[in-house]
Amino acid sequence: MWTFLGSECMFFGSLIATFLVYRNQSTTGPFPDEIIDVPITTVSTFVLLMSSLAMVLALNAVQRNQANLGRFWILMTALLGTIFLGFQAFEFNEFFNEGLTPRVNLFGTTFFVLTGFHGAHVTVGVIWLLVMAGVITPKGLSAWTLLGAVLGAYAILVGILGLLDVIRNLSDVGAVIFIAAGAVVMVAAGLKHFSIPTKLNVASQAGNLEVTALYWHFVDIVWIVIFTVVYLVSANDSIETSEAIISGLHGGG
Amino acid sequence: MAEEAVISKFPNPFPRPKTNRGWISWVMTVDHKRIGTMYGITAFVFFLVGGIEALIMRLQLARADSDLVSPEVFNQLFTMHGTTMIFLVVMPIGAAFFNWMIPLMIGARDVAFPRLNAFSYWLFLSGGLFINLSFAFNAAPNAGWFGYANLTEVPYSLGDNTTFWLIGLQLLGVASLAAAFNFIITIINLRAPGMSFMKMPVFIWMSLIVQILLVLAFPVITVALIELQFDRLYGTNFFNPVAGGEPVFWQHMFWLFGHPEVYILILPAMGIVSEVLPTFSRKPLYGYPFVVMAGASIAFMGFFVWSHHMFTVGLGPAANAAFALSTMAIAIPTGVKIFNWIGTVWGGQVRLQTPMLFSLAFVALFIVGGLSGIAHASPPTDAQQQDTYFIVAHFHYVLFGGSMFGLFAGVYYWWPKFTGKRLGETLGKWHFWLMFIGMNITFFPMHWVGLDGMPRRIFTYPADSGWETINSWSTIGAFIIALSILLFIVNYFRTWRREPTYEADPWDGRTLEWSIPSPVPVYNFKEIPTVEYLDDWWAQKYPESVNAEPRERSPGQPAPAGAEDMLPLNGQDVSSYGASSYGDDEDHGIHLPDKSYYPLIAAVGFAFFGGSLMSAWWLTLIAGFIMMFGIMGWIFEPVNDPPPEEENPGGHPEGYSAEAGH
């Protein structure tokens, strides 16, 4: 896992480097100072950081063989992660409405690809956490529960991608149907699954959960860097700074 | 226990077949030896494909103003030749050796994650087939193996050529990364008791370094390719100058990956040579710690030299000077290695058998390539040589004269371990000398035409340029190389038909793999060895070499210890190819990982997913589902099936294989 995270460091390092290299290089708007809303993202950052706390508590509970408590904190971690993703979806939607798309300028390109890949990592983490929550039970994970959860999550993902126009051929109505159907399937699977009473040794799963936790904390830490670079440092980049940098490049080069 | 509960609850739609024979046992294998064999065979097929591409190019260039192929086809040929030889030949042949030799040399029974290993292979195969599939669509990649933006952007590269290239490369990148994680964990965690880091064979050291390079370099190219893919498919602006994007940024990203990549290509060969030279000189490797540390520092410095590929871009004198210095500094650890190899052979009882010939040629040819490399480490010189045939000569001396000779040394050296019989020595020597002579006739004259100004990647040249004679010689040389490879194939088939000799230690080797029977039994080591010395097997055979008493555990020669293993178990027919000559793995009582379909399903789903990005979105959905199905099945499939009482004794392997056909 550590080697995998090492390579993930280079992955996000490259994406962040791209963002920094192209900072203030946009030739047209919208520019960050017209778009970025630091307070809202601060809230979502706080949510994500709290999810790391929940993750620590979950691992601690599972290591002490407290199945119910551990499962509660795992689900809490996943919930906080999902809230963060909700903020991100809301933010992306706002930006689209204000005219910032990946195609319109370099800021849009680098912003959406960097934060989008981070969001994809959070999504993978949430799915992983849900699977772990399912594993931390006495009877284990029933195949049909798992299939329901996976299919549901997949349908929701497709729906969100449809809403965000990543899948262009999917109409908004179709996307909402996808999301709703996925949610129903997931909830049904969850209800069925968690109706099973719990009283068993879950400490054997602590090692697996620790790997999950490593991944989750890594995704969190990367977000701290992204938040700093994209939101705090670049929030005041404007048309003036861009023009100054671009003319400086051409004059001084 | 929760874990067991999970296992028993999951209905496994693809139960594991139990058969150890036939194609099905290869498709679902997780055995590192079989996977290594498959890597080797696949890579050799790609080697022939890439070689044919090279021969067509040489035919085209043999005469001035030739019109054998069109410029468009020529572009596809040199792009695919470079991409194939680097990603589909040298790297996977390296992977074949890693797969085979890492567990054997560190005294392990398999790699750390056997199913991940199978996944790597299937994804590599899918990626390789995917790139070559482009020929069927008449859309083979045509923008060079380095894919310089913004020539690869949509306005300059219409059609799907570049899209095939970038998606295929991402698949191969994921395959390499998965393999790299696996090998790092294997080397760190599965070494035999007593084998400290400084008692590891040099080949294992070089493998470890290569895997670390892969882990750190491949994400960079992945990001660059993702950015290019977004530009091409979704209209973003990463490399679009109109919107402020910088094509030069692509070059930085590419070479930040690309230069470590050349060490990924050469270090395995250096590791092989560092095993062959001591064995055939009957001397320990001269200055073992220096060779190891030189390898590590080459890899480390490899991350700080990338801009020497970009001296003519115009980065300014300060950047050029810094990168020229760091580039020249790499010559120091490389020189250390070369002197160590010479010091190893010096005064040894040298036996000039085929592996040794290839290794010595490696050292000589690598010096030639290294010297021309120092020549263009200097920016003013490079300004003259950039994009000429001088560069082509340079990197073929290090990649063909270096990597390929080193890898062929490994093929001849370890063939008895793979199959239980040596490759024919006479044909091997013919192969070597023809390849050596052909290689020098092909590539040495390129130095001259290059300095005379003949540019790379041109599909033809005018008759009055005066380059025709030299180019004809290069073409003749290329066909001599082709002849030598043909001899290798003949040698392979003739050896195949010979009776195995089952020599466990044909070369009087030094490292642990020679302490076990040839061909290697499926469990590798009957008893995990305990290591006391560097080159422990040598120390066991010749205790006086380390001033030690003979050890009780294992007698001096292999034959008495494992005599019953010297013959194939159960009297199975072992005349067929190499790794298929395993005994029945039921009766040895050694716990081995069970076979699985899921790596194959996940890998094919992954490749299908990548490819589907080029077409309809619903195809992507289906592919995504196959991929997730493979991954989920993989996670919930137990690593090993439960013990016998749950097994169905009436299970029919044939029935399973029919099911797998869907």
mmCIF file with all atom_site columns, C-alpha atoms in Angstrom, chain A residues 1 3-8 10-12 14-15 17-19 21-22 25-28 101-106 109-110 113 117 127 131 134-144 146-147 150-151 154 158 166-170 178 200-202 204-205 208 249, chain B residues 1-3 5-6 8-11 177 180-182 184-185 188 214-217 219-224 226-227 230-231 233-247 249-250 253 256 303 609 617 620-625 628-629 632 635-636:
data_model
loop_
_atom_site.group_PDB
_atom_site.id
_atom_site.type_symbol
_atom_site.label_atom_id
_atom_site.label_alt_id
_atom_site.label_comp_id
_atom_site.label_asym_id
_atom_site.label_entity_id
_atom_site.label_seq_id
_atom_site.pdbx_PDB_ins_code
_atom_site.Cartn_x
_atom_site.Cartn_y
_atom_site.Cartn_z
_atom_site.occupancy
_atom_site.B_iso_or_equiv
_atom_site.pdbx_formal_charge
_atom_site.auth_seq_id
_atom_site.auth_comp_id
_atom_site.auth_asym_id
_atom_site.auth_atom_id
_atom_site.pdbx_PDB_model_num
ATOM 1   C CA . MET A 1 1   ? 0.000   0.000   0.000   1.00 0.00 ? 1   MET A CA 1
ATOM 2   C CA . THR A 1 3   ? 4.340   1.816   -2.631  1.00 0.00 ? 3   THR A CA 1
ATOM 3   C CA . PHE A 1 4   ? 0.956   2.468   -4.200  1.00 0.00 ? 4   PHE A CA 1
ATOM 4   C CA . LEU A 1 5   ? 0.637   5.710   -2.241  1.00 0.00 ? 5   LEU A CA 1
ATOM 5   C CA . GLY A 1 6   ? 4.149   6.632   -3.352  1.00 0.00 ? 6   GLY A CA 1
ATOM 6   C CA . SER A 1 7   ? 3.060   6.401   -6.942  1.00 0.00 ? 7   SER A CA 1
ATOM 7   C CA . GLU A 1 8   ? -0.135  8.306   -6.137  1.00 0.00 ? 8   GLU A CA 1
ATOM 8   C CA . MET A 1 10  ? 3.734   11.382  -8.160  1.00 0.00 ? 10  MET A CA 1
ATOM 9   C CA . PHE A 1 11  ? 0.328   11.241  -9.850  1.00 0.00 ? 11  PHE A CA 1
ATOM 10  C CA . PHE A 1 12  ? -1.144  14.121  -7.897  1.00 0.00 ? 12  PHE A CA 1
ATOM 11  C CA . SER A 1 14  ? 2.120   15.969  -11.635 1.00 0.00 ? 14  SER A CA 1
ATOM 12  C CA . LEU A 1 15  ? -1.457  17.230  -11.706 1.00 0.00 ? 15  LEU A CA 1
ATOM 13  C CA . ALA A 1 17  ? 2.436   20.880  -11.021 1.00 0.00 ? 17  ALA A CA 1
ATOM 14  C CA . THR A 1 18  ? 0.335   21.252  -14.149 1.00 0.00 ? 18  THR A CA 1
ATOM 15  C CA . PHE A 1 19  ? -2.031  23.523  -12.286 1.00 0.00 ? 19  PHE A CA 1
ATOM 16  C CA . VAL A 1 21  ? 2.603   25.871  -14.319 1.00 0.00 ? 21  VAL A CA 1
ATOM 17  C CA . TYR A 1 22  ? -0.608  27.050  -15.945 1.00 0.00 ? 22  TYR A CA 1
ATOM 18  C CA . GLN A 1 25  ? -1.832  31.584  -18.078 1.00 0.00 ? 25  GLN A CA 1
ATOM 19  C CA . SER A 1 26  ? -5.466  31.792  -19.092 1.00 0.00 ? 26  SER A CA 1
ATOM 20  C CA . THR A 1 27  ? -6.084  34.087  -22.011 1.00 0.00 ? 27  THR A CA 1
ATOM 21  C CA . THR A 1 28  ? -9.813  34.427  -21.400 1.00 0.00 ? 28  THR A CA 1
ATOM 22  C CA . THR A 1 101 ? -16.001 24.715  -18.173 1.00 0.00 ? 101 THR A CA 1
ATOM 23  C CA . PRO A 1 102 ? -12.970 22.531  -18.856 1.00 0.00 ? 102 PRO A CA 1
ATOM 24  C CA . ARG A 1 103 ? -12.988 23.857  -22.391 1.00 0.00 ? 103 ARG A CA 1
ATOM 25  C CA . VAL A 1 104 ? -13.287 27.572  -21.878 1.00 0.00 ? 104 VAL A CA 1
ATOM 26  C CA . ASN A 1 105 ? -9.795  28.362  -20.611 1.00 0.00 ? 105 ASN A CA 1
ATOM 27  C CA . LEU A 1 106 ? -6.693  26.895  -18.995 1.00 0.00 ? 106 LEU A CA 1
ATOM 28  C CA . THR A 1 109 ? -9.016  22.787  -17.742 1.00 0.00 ? 109 THR A CA 1
ATOM 29  C CA . THR A 1 110 ? -6.558  22.423  -14.891 1.00 0.00 ? 110 THR A CA 1
ATOM 30  C CA . VAL A 1 113 ? -9.118  17.786  -14.079 1.00 0.00 ? 113 VAL A CA 1
ATOM 31  C CA . PHE A 1 117 ? -9.453  13.276  -10.209 1.00 0.00 ? 117 PHE A CA 1
ATOM 32  C CA . ILE A 1 127 ? -17.176 2.577   -2.153  1.00 0.00 ? 127 ILE A CA 1
ATOM 33  C CA . VAL A 1 131 ? -17.638 -2.603  1.355   1.00 0.00 ? 131 VAL A CA 1
ATOM 34  C CA . GLY A 1 134 ? -20.411 -4.670  4.990   1.00 0.00 ? 134 GLY A CA 1
ATOM 35  C CA . VAL A 1 135 ? -17.506 -6.922  5.849   1.00 0.00 ? 135 VAL A CA 1
ATOM 36  C CA . ILE A 1 136 ? -17.573 -5.893  9.528   1.00 0.00 ? 136 ILE A CA 1
ATOM 37  C CA . THR A 1 137 ? -20.596 -8.099  10.270  1.00 0.00 ? 137 THR A CA 1
ATOM 38  C CA . PRO A 1 138 ? -21.103 -11.552 11.709  1.00 0.00 ? 138 PRO A CA 1
ATOM 39  C CA . LYS A 1 139 ? -22.528 -13.233 8.655   1.00 0.00 ? 139 LYS A CA 1
ATOM 40  C CA . GLY A 1 140 ? -20.249 -11.455 6.279   1.00 0.00 ? 140 GLY A CA 1
ATOM 41  C CA . LEU A 1 141 ? -21.421 -9.778  3.166   1.00 0.00 ? 141 LEU A CA 1
ATOM 42  C CA . SER A 1 142 ? -24.159 -11.526 1.259   1.00 0.00 ? 142 SER A CA 1
ATOM 43  C CA . ALA A 1 143 ? -23.487 -11.605 -2.446  1.00 0.00 ? 143 ALA A CA 1
ATOM 44  C CA . TRP A 1 144 ? -26.840 -10.081 -3.329  1.00 0.00 ? 144 TRP A CA 1
ATOM 45  C CA . LEU A 1 146 ? -23.008 -6.559  -2.430  1.00 0.00 ? 146 LEU A CA 1
ATOM 46  C CA . LEU A 1 147 ? -24.337 -6.769  -5.955  1.00 0.00 ? 147 LEU A CA 1
ATOM 47  C CA . VAL A 1 150 ? -22.394 -1.993  -6.341  1.00 0.00 ? 150 VAL A CA 1
ATOM 48  C CA . LEU A 1 151 ? -25.085 -1.722  -8.994  1.00 0.00 ? 151 LEU A CA 1
ATOM 49  C CA . TYR A 1 154 ? -22.748 2.509   -10.264 1.00 0.00 ? 154 TYR A CA 1
ATOM 50  C CA . VAL A 1 158 ? -23.684 7.263   -14.120 1.00 0.00 ? 158 VAL A CA 1
ATOM 51  C CA . VAL A 1 166 ? -19.694 14.183  -18.895 1.00 0.00 ? 166 VAL A CA 1
ATOM 52  C CA . ILE A 1 167 ? -21.963 11.624  -20.532 1.00 0.00 ? 167 ILE A CA 1
ATOM 53  C CA . ARG A 1 168 ? -23.465 13.966  -23.048 1.00 0.00 ? 168 ARG A CA 1
ATOM 54  C CA . ASN A 1 169 ? -26.062 11.656  -24.578 1.00 0.00 ? 169 ASN A CA 1
ATOM 55  C CA . LEU A 1 170 ? -27.850 11.118  -21.268 1.00 0.00 ? 170 LEU A CA 1
ATOM 56  C CA . PHE A 1 178 ? -30.503 6.547   -12.861 1.00 0.00 ? 178 PHE A CA 1
ATOM 57  C CA . LEU A 1 200 ? -18.748 -11.395 16.340  1.00 0.00 ? 200 LEU A CA 1
ATOM 58  C CA . ASN A 1 201 ? -15.006 -11.061 16.202  1.00 0.00 ? 201 ASN A CA 1
ATOM 59  C CA . VAL A 1 202 ? -14.257 -8.294  13.736  1.00 0.00 ? 202 VAL A CA 1
ATOM 60  C CA . SER A 1 204 ? -9.504  -9.944  12.225  1.00 0.00 ? 204 SER A CA 1
ATOM 61  C CA . GLN A 1 205 ? -10.493 -7.266  9.713   1.00 0.00 ? 205 GLN A CA 1
ATOM 62  C CA . ASN A 1 208 ? -7.683  -4.669  5.965   1.00 0.00 ? 208 ASN A CA 1
ATOM 63  C CA . LEU A 1 249 ? 6.858   36.080  -20.168 1.00 0.00 ? 249 LEU A CA 1
ATOM 64  C CA . MET B 2 1   ? -14.734 -15.465 11.779  1.00 0.00 ? 1   MET B CA 1
ATOM 65  C CA . ALA B 2 2   ? -15.873 -12.626 9.639   1.00 0.00 ? 2   ALA B CA 1
ATOM 66  C CA . GLU B 2 3   ? -13.444 -13.399 6.901   1.00 0.00 ? 3   GLU B CA 1
ATOM 67  C CA . ALA B 2 5   ? -18.165 -15.870 6.532   1.00 0.00 ? 5   ALA B CA 1
ATOM 68  C CA . VAL B 2 6   ? -17.532 -13.564 3.603   1.00 0.00 ? 6   VAL B CA 1
ATOM 69  C CA . SER B 2 8   ? -18.667 -18.880 2.078   1.00 0.00 ? 8   SER B CA 1
ATOM 70  C CA . LYS B 2 9   ? -21.402 -16.411 1.203   1.00 0.00 ? 9   LYS B CA 1
ATOM 71  C CA . PHE B 2 10  ? -20.192 -15.372 -2.189  1.00 0.00 ? 10  PHE B CA 1
ATOM 72  C CA . PRO B 2 11  ? -21.491 -17.501 -5.043  1.00 0.00 ? 11  PRO B CA 1
ATOM 73  C CA . LEU B 2 177 ? 2.706   -0.215  -12.078 1.00 0.00 ? 177 LEU B CA 1
ATOM 74  C CA . ALA B 2 180 ? 6.125   -2.956  -9.862  1.00 0.00 ? 180 ALA B CA 1
ATOM 75  C CA . PHE B 2 181 ? 4.184   -2.839  -6.584  1.00 0.00 ? 181 PHE B CA 1
ATOM 76  C CA . ASN B 2 182 ? 4.151   -6.607  -6.593  1.00 0.00 ? 182 ASN B CA 1
ATOM 77  C CA . ILE B 2 184 ? 8.847   -4.385  -4.566  1.00 0.00 ? 184 ILE B CA 1
ATOM 78  C CA . ILE B 2 185 ? 6.744   -6.078  -1.896  1.00 0.00 ? 185 ILE B CA 1
ATOM 79  C CA . ILE B 2 188 ? 11.222  -6.592  0.612   1.00 0.00 ? 188 ILE B CA 1
ATOM 80  C CA . LEU B 2 214 ? 8.609   2.504   -12.457 1.00 0.00 ? 214 LEU B CA 1
ATOM 81  C CA . VAL B 2 215 ? 6.562   3.484   -9.421  1.00 0.00 ? 215 VAL B CA 1
ATOM 82  C CA . LEU B 2 216 ? 7.892   7.027   -9.500  1.00 0.00 ? 216 LEU B CA 1
ATOM 83  C CA . ALA B 2 217 ? 8.118   7.632   -13.249 1.00 0.00 ? 217 ALA B CA 1
ATOM 84  C CA . PRO B 2 219 ? 2.431   8.260   -12.847 1.00 0.00 ? 219 PRO B CA 1
ATOM 85  C CA . VAL B 2 220 ? 4.019   11.236  -14.574 1.00 0.00 ? 220 VAL B CA 1
ATOM 86  C CA . ILE B 2 221 ? 3.470   9.850   -18.056 1.00 0.00 ? 221 ILE B CA 1
ATOM 87  C CA . THR B 2 222 ? 0.022   8.704   -16.999 1.00 0.00 ? 222 THR B CA 1
ATOM 88  C CA . VAL B 2 223 ? -0.912  12.262  -16.068 1.00 0.00 ? 223 VAL B CA 1
ATOM 89  C CA . ALA B 2 224 ? 0.583   13.609  -19.277 1.00 0.00 ? 224 ALA B CA 1
ATOM 90  C CA . ILE B 2 226 ? -4.554  11.804  -19.380 1.00 0.00 ? 226 ILE B CA 1
ATOM 91  C CA . GLU B 2 227 ? -4.117  15.495  -20.129 1.00 0.00 ? 227 GLU B CA 1
ATOM 92  C CA . PHE B 2 230 ? -8.749  15.127  -22.277 1.00 0.00 ? 230 PHE B CA 1
ATOM 93  C CA . ASP B 2 231 ? -7.485  17.559  -24.902 1.00 0.00 ? 231 ASP B CA 1
ATOM 94  C CA . LEU B 2 233 ? -11.512 13.666  -26.535 1.00 0.00 ? 233 LEU B CA 1
ATOM 95  C CA . TYR B 2 234 ? -13.094 16.373  -24.390 1.00 0.00 ? 234 TYR B CA 1
ATOM 96  C CA . GLY B 2 235 ? -11.688 19.590  -25.823 1.00 0.00 ? 235 GLY B CA 1
ATOM 97  C CA . THR B 2 236 ? -9.631  20.824  -22.858 1.00 0.00 ? 236 THR B CA 1
ATOM 98  C CA . ASN B 2 237 ? -6.701  23.179  -23.315 1.00 0.00 ? 237 ASN B CA 1
ATOM 99  C CA . PHE B 2 238 ? -3.644  21.583  -21.695 1.00 0.00 ? 238 PHE B CA 1
ATOM 100 C CA . PHE B 2 239 ? -1.471  21.776  -24.778 1.00 0.00 ? 239 PHE B CA 1
ATOM 101 C CA . ASN B 2 240 ? -3.451  24.250  -26.811 1.00 0.00 ? 240 ASN B CA 1
ATOM 102 C CA . PRO B 2 241 ? -1.244  27.321  -27.431 1.00 0.00 ? 241 PRO B CA 1
ATOM 103 C CA . VAL B 2 242 ? -4.203  29.468  -28.443 1.00 0.00 ? 242 VAL B CA 1
ATOM 104 C CA . ALA B 2 243 ? -5.595  29.219  -24.916 1.00 0.00 ? 243 ALA B CA 1
ATOM 105 C CA . GLY B 2 244 ? -2.169  29.628  -23.302 1.00 0.00 ? 244 GLY B CA 1
ATOM 106 C CA . GLY B 2 245 ? -1.213  25.960  -23.105 1.00 0.00 ? 245 GLY B CA 1
ATOM 107 C CA . GLU B 2 246 ? 2.427   25.084  -23.565 1.00 0.00 ? 246 GLU B CA 1
ATOM 108 C CA . PRO B 2 247 ? 3.592   22.313  -25.871 1.00 0.00 ? 247 PRO B CA 1
ATOM 109 C CA . PHE B 2 249 ? 5.215   21.415  -20.915 1.00 0.00 ? 249 PHE B CA 1
ATOM 110 C CA . TRP B 2 250 ? 4.416   18.110  -22.596 1.00 0.00 ? 250 TRP B CA 1
ATOM 111 C CA . MET B 2 253 ? 6.364   15.772  -18.503 1.00 0.00 ? 253 MET B CA 1
ATOM 112 C CA . LEU B 2 256 ? 10.626  13.450  -16.720 1.00 0.00 ? 256 LEU B CA 1
ATOM 113 C CA . PHE B 2 303 ? 15.323  11.991  -12.399 1.00 0.00 ? 303 PHE B CA 1
ATOM 114 C CA . PHE B 2 609 ? -13.000 0.276   -20.748 1.00 0.00 ? 609 PHE B CA 1
ATOM 115 C CA . TRP B 2 617 ? -20.719 5.894   -23.950 1.00 0.00 ? 617 TRP B CA 1
ATOM 116 C CA . THR B 2 620 ? -18.027 2.338   -21.583 1.00 0.00 ? 620 THR B CA 1
ATOM 117 C CA . LEU B 2 621 ? -20.813 1.441   -19.184 1.00 0.00 ? 621 LEU B CA 1
ATOM 118 C CA . ILE B 2 622 ? -20.682 -2.226  -20.170 1.00 0.00 ? 622 ILE B CA 1
ATOM 119 C CA . ALA B 2 623 ? -16.907 -2.258  -19.969 1.00 0.00 ? 623 ALA B CA 1
ATOM 120 C CA . GLY B 2 624 ? -17.015 -0.558  -16.580 1.00 0.00 ? 624 GLY B CA 1
ATOM 121 C CA . PHE B 2 625 ? -19.362 -3.241  -15.363 1.00 0.00 ? 625 PHE B CA 1
ATOM 122 C CA . MET B 2 628 ? -16.005 -3.953  -11.591 1.00 0.00 ? 628 MET B CA 1
ATOM 123 C CA . PHE B 2 629 ? -17.307 -7.494  -11.777 1.00 0.00 ? 629 PHE B CA 1
ATOM 124 C CA . MET B 2 632 ? -15.354 -7.548  -6.983  1.00 0.00 ? 632 MET B CA 1
ATOM 125 C CA . ILE B 2 635 ? -11.832 -9.331  -3.766  1.00 0.00 ? 635 ILE B CA 1
ATOM 126 C CA . PHE B 2 636 ? -14.427 -11.794 -2.570  1.00 0.00 ? 636 PHE B CA 1
#
